[in-house]
């Protein structure tokens, strides 16, 4: 009696999972062999990964890019992976355009070239020229939308089936288990999410009048989210508490502690260059050579845009 019940149990399992065995193969298997094969995991099945794919986007002057800018990406990726909820698939550096009109901001072509040199050996961080190639300054929320739309377009293109018909031949039927599984995985895959990567200074700047529009801050937080690398002496948690908008969307803000303190900044790099001091090992060697070859960053370049109101302030003041 026991053997009959066990056989009935196995037969039910086989009926449920027999779709994992191609029909042609099942015809050549005995009942016991079919049951044993149905209990095995399907071949060529990719391991399930429920983590949300994330693209980290860093905007800013990168005037010039430093090793600290690159460290932000590494710290953010480590943190998000440790949560077990996210999988970082790409990092993007997007230098701001000349229309930002920040004091001391050199030409976008130089800043873009230095960023490309700095990331040349990275297998996951890339540089995007869309923002800095625009004639006018682009709000950060527009840059985030642009890259999220690029991901959406790529996702749509990848999931669409491309069928090629050969003249005089009928299309091969794609009804195997693996074909169906691959299509289901493509259809169920969630599109990667772009998140804004920044330092504590940028996070705190969200509270400066006319520098950011409230509706932009709300969209950045609610639709994308922020990964902020805190610095020594900053109190990002307290700043979030004091801001009604940031507090409302605090679940969309990831604060990452920098345990190995690094106080390198582009401002300090430019100052060191004006003083004739070495900046080697503070920025990538290729960037040092580029700066030297093009004689960048001196007293004259530091006065560029001097006396001109920062574009976000000028634009938002008119609209307020």
XYZ file of C-alpha atoms in Angstrom:
320
model
C 0.000 0.000 0.000
C 2.807 2.356 0.887
C 4.527 1.773 -2.454
C 1.265 2.513 -4.291
C 0.855 5.833 -2.456
C 4.463 6.837 -3.126
C 4.068 5.971 -6.803
C 0.857 8.022 -6.968
C 2.615 10.968 -5.352
C 5.500 10.808 -7.813
C 3.079 10.491 -10.731
C 1.305 13.693 -9.663
C 4.622 15.535 -9.509
C 5.478 14.254 -12.955
C 2.161 15.505 -14.356
C 2.759 18.948 -12.865
C 6.336 19.288 -14.077
C 6.303 17.250 -17.269
C 6.375 20.489 -19.239
C 10.013 20.833 -18.220
C 10.831 17.791 -20.357
C 10.552 18.181 -24.128
C 7.826 15.953 -25.625
C 10.278 14.187 -27.917
C 12.442 13.216 -24.944
C 9.476 12.000 -22.864
C 8.502 9.503 -25.548
C 11.767 7.644 -25.069
C 11.685 7.554 -21.256
C 10.118 4.976 -19.004
C 7.738 6.176 -16.279
C 10.386 5.930 -13.571
C 12.976 7.762 -15.695
C 10.497 10.505 -16.529
C 9.695 11.036 -12.845
C 13.379 11.194 -11.952
C 14.122 13.700 -14.712
C 11.137 15.883 -13.804
C 12.467 16.201 -10.271
C 15.733 17.632 -11.549
C 16.057 21.417 -12.020
C 15.509 22.517 -15.637
C 18.701 22.826 -17.625
C 19.952 26.198 -18.866
C 17.818 28.025 -16.300
C 19.470 31.185 -14.989
C 19.697 31.578 -11.248
C 16.920 33.837 -9.997
C 18.066 37.261 -8.806
C 15.352 39.330 -7.206
C 17.584 42.357 -6.613
C 16.549 45.602 -8.304
C 19.036 46.697 -10.924
C 20.356 50.221 -10.363
C 22.289 52.731 -12.456
C 24.184 55.322 -10.412
C 24.252 58.789 -11.980
C 26.606 61.495 -10.714
C 26.180 65.019 -12.034
C 28.380 68.012 -11.237
C 31.229 70.178 -12.436
C 34.077 67.618 -12.235
C 36.402 70.609 -12.379
C 38.614 68.583 -12.395
C 37.583 64.998 -11.660
C 39.394 63.539 -8.622
C 39.900 60.100 -7.123
C 37.210 61.009 -4.592
C 34.641 61.258 -7.379
C 35.512 57.712 -8.394
C 35.449 56.548 -4.772
C 31.829 57.732 -4.475
C 30.794 55.113 -6.998
C 32.660 52.305 -5.259
C 31.262 53.215 -1.838
C 27.710 53.472 -3.163
C 27.921 50.147 -4.995
C 29.285 48.349 -1.922
C 26.515 49.793 0.230
C 23.669 48.937 -2.143
C 24.958 45.398 -2.655
C 25.219 44.874 1.101
C 21.512 45.654 1.500
C 20.740 42.581 -0.604
C 18.019 44.564 -2.416
C 19.968 46.169 -5.245
C 22.409 45.222 -7.993
C 24.409 48.093 -9.460
C 24.928 47.461 -13.175
C 26.437 50.762 -14.262
C 27.812 54.089 -13.082
C 27.487 57.266 -15.164
C 29.446 60.508 -14.818
C 27.621 63.443 -16.390
C 29.608 66.710 -16.360
C 27.541 69.886 -16.271
C 27.479 72.157 -19.303
C 29.187 75.530 -19.634
C 25.785 77.163 -19.250
C 25.945 76.474 -15.509
C 28.187 79.579 -15.292
C 29.937 78.616 -12.091
C 32.954 80.693 -11.137
C 36.178 79.000 -12.223
C 34.392 76.460 -14.439
C 36.624 75.622 -17.410
C 35.316 74.472 -20.796
C 33.169 71.353 -20.850
C 35.373 69.805 -23.530
C 38.316 69.702 -21.105
C 36.263 68.403 -18.194
C 34.715 65.724 -20.389
C 38.124 64.646 -21.687
C 39.551 64.382 -18.161
C 36.557 62.343 -16.986
C 37.026 59.944 -19.889
C 40.700 59.535 -19.010
C 39.876 58.918 -15.345
C 37.389 56.145 -16.128
C 39.330 54.551 -18.962
C 40.249 51.473 -16.912
C 36.870 51.053 -15.190
C 34.688 48.149 -16.290
C 31.450 49.665 -15.002
C 31.780 53.470 -14.751
C 31.328 55.453 -17.953
C 31.097 59.097 -18.975
C 28.104 60.577 -20.780
C 28.362 63.776 -22.828
C 24.651 64.527 -23.290
C 24.338 67.055 -20.468
C 27.533 68.996 -21.138
C 26.803 69.150 -24.867
C 23.589 71.125 -24.340
C 23.716 74.839 -25.144
C 21.826 75.738 -21.969
C 22.159 74.463 -18.431
C 19.969 71.409 -17.803
C 18.228 70.816 -14.471
C 19.347 67.641 -12.728
C 15.851 66.198 -12.906
C 15.956 66.470 -16.707
C 19.254 64.601 -16.799
C 17.764 61.849 -14.627
C 14.728 61.619 -16.908
C 16.969 61.427 -19.961
C 18.939 58.457 -18.664
C 15.865 56.678 -17.327
C 14.256 57.040 -20.760
C 17.376 55.619 -22.402
C 17.071 52.561 -20.174
C 13.378 52.264 -21.018
C 14.118 52.416 -24.743
C 16.870 49.830 -24.419
C 14.627 47.566 -22.365
C 11.865 47.769 -24.971
C 14.307 47.042 -27.771
C 15.771 44.017 -25.967
C 12.391 42.496 -25.133
C 10.938 42.844 -28.650
C 11.231 39.691 -30.749
C 13.018 40.020 -34.048
C 11.961 37.388 -36.547
C 13.954 36.910 -39.730
C 12.239 35.070 -42.570
C 14.389 33.341 -45.110
C 13.061 33.235 -48.657
C 11.545 29.864 -49.423
C 11.664 28.680 -45.781
C 9.042 28.646 -43.092
C 9.906 30.144 -39.741
C 11.072 27.574 -37.211
C 8.603 27.072 -34.382
C 9.932 28.394 -31.114
C 7.821 26.426 -28.673
C 10.516 24.694 -26.667
C 10.541 25.021 -22.908
C 13.712 27.142 -22.957
C 12.257 29.557 -25.538
C 9.161 30.067 -23.420
C 11.229 30.470 -20.268
C 13.481 33.088 -21.868
C 10.475 35.076 -23.062
C 8.860 34.943 -19.619
C 12.070 36.136 -17.974
C 12.304 39.058 -20.404
C 8.694 40.072 -19.872
C 8.889 39.866 -16.078
C 12.231 41.670 -15.778
C 11.897 45.026 -14.056
C 13.559 47.951 -15.768
C 16.720 49.250 -14.015
C 16.278 52.349 -11.899
C 18.460 55.440 -12.101
C 19.530 56.844 -8.734
C 21.285 60.148 -8.137
C 24.714 59.728 -6.552
C 26.033 62.696 -4.621
C 28.054 63.919 -1.670
C 26.772 65.580 1.472
C 27.375 69.048 0.005
C 24.887 68.458 -2.801
C 22.319 66.992 -0.426
C 22.555 70.043 1.810
C 22.304 72.336 -1.222
C 18.748 71.094 -1.758
C 17.704 73.456 0.997
C 19.232 76.607 -0.520
C 16.585 79.079 -1.751
C 16.244 79.310 -5.560
C 19.042 76.819 -6.169
C 16.560 73.956 -6.543
C 12.857 74.004 -7.339
C 10.736 72.139 -4.808
C 8.888 70.241 -7.533
C 12.232 69.057 -8.941
C 13.425 67.889 -5.528
C 10.172 66.003 -4.999
C 10.443 64.272 -8.383
C 14.097 63.357 -7.807
C 13.249 61.785 -4.469
C 9.955 60.114 -5.356
C 10.840 58.838 -8.833
C 14.569 58.129 -8.573
C 16.040 58.330 -5.095
C 19.398 59.539 -3.801
C 22.520 57.750 -2.643
C 24.528 60.220 -0.577
C 28.102 59.670 0.589
C 28.516 61.569 3.844
C 31.733 63.373 4.732
C 33.565 64.005 7.980
C 31.875 66.750 9.948
C 28.592 66.669 8.032
C 25.298 65.820 9.655
C 23.169 64.605 6.775
C 20.661 62.878 9.050
C 19.976 66.094 10.915
C 19.589 68.001 7.643
C 17.009 65.465 6.459
C 15.136 65.818 9.746
C 15.004 69.617 9.418
C 13.662 69.529 5.840
C 9.965 68.724 5.442
C 10.444 67.479 1.865
C 13.476 65.319 2.617
C 11.829 63.909 5.740
C 8.729 62.922 3.779
C 10.856 60.949 1.303
C 13.575 59.810 3.710
C 12.947 56.207 2.667
C 14.278 57.177 -0.788
C 17.553 58.554 0.583
C 20.450 56.179 1.252
C 23.152 57.630 3.496
C 26.517 55.932 3.086
C 29.185 56.425 5.723
C 32.739 57.000 4.470
C 34.834 55.181 7.059
C 38.140 55.876 5.313
C 38.030 59.652 5.391
C 38.929 61.456 2.181
C 38.782 65.237 2.090
C 39.854 65.687 -1.533
C 37.814 68.203 -3.512
C 38.083 69.879 -6.903
C 38.305 73.278 -5.185
C 41.378 72.186 -3.208
C 42.936 70.663 -6.322
C 42.587 73.948 -8.227
C 44.002 75.893 -5.293
C 47.016 73.564 -5.097
C 47.649 74.061 -8.808
C 47.508 77.840 -8.441
C 50.079 77.521 -5.654
C 52.347 75.452 -7.883
C 51.952 72.371 -5.701
C 51.790 68.738 -6.845
C 48.403 67.055 -7.159
C 49.756 63.638 -8.074
C 47.882 60.728 -6.424
C 44.974 63.076 -5.686
C 43.729 62.757 -9.257
C 44.460 59.988 -11.777
C 47.902 60.257 -13.417
C 46.338 60.602 -16.872
C 44.380 63.629 -15.622
C 47.525 65.184 -14.136
C 49.248 64.871 -17.503
C 46.241 66.339 -19.327
C 46.183 69.355 -17.002
C 49.906 69.920 -17.484
C 49.767 69.527 -21.258
C 46.895 71.983 -21.620
C 48.097 74.355 -18.870
C 44.741 74.314 -17.119
C 43.766 75.907 -13.801
C 45.518 79.142 -13.015
C 44.560 82.521 -11.595
C 43.058 83.571 -14.931
C 40.858 80.472 -15.279
C 39.688 80.804 -11.690
C 38.195 84.207 -12.535
C 36.112 82.794 -15.351
C 32.394 83.604 -14.873
C 33.372 85.952 -12.056
C 30.552 88.373 -11.299
C 27.995 86.240 -13.180
C 25.064 84.825 -11.250
C 24.907 81.036 -11.168
C 22.386 79.950 -13.815
C 20.044 78.022 -11.443
C 19.826 81.065 -9.155
C 19.261 83.446 -12.056
C 16.609 81.229 -13.651
C 14.715 80.294 -10.493
C 14.790 83.857 -9.127
C 12.942 85.069 -12.204
C 10.280 82.412 -11.784
C 9.802 82.898 -8.034
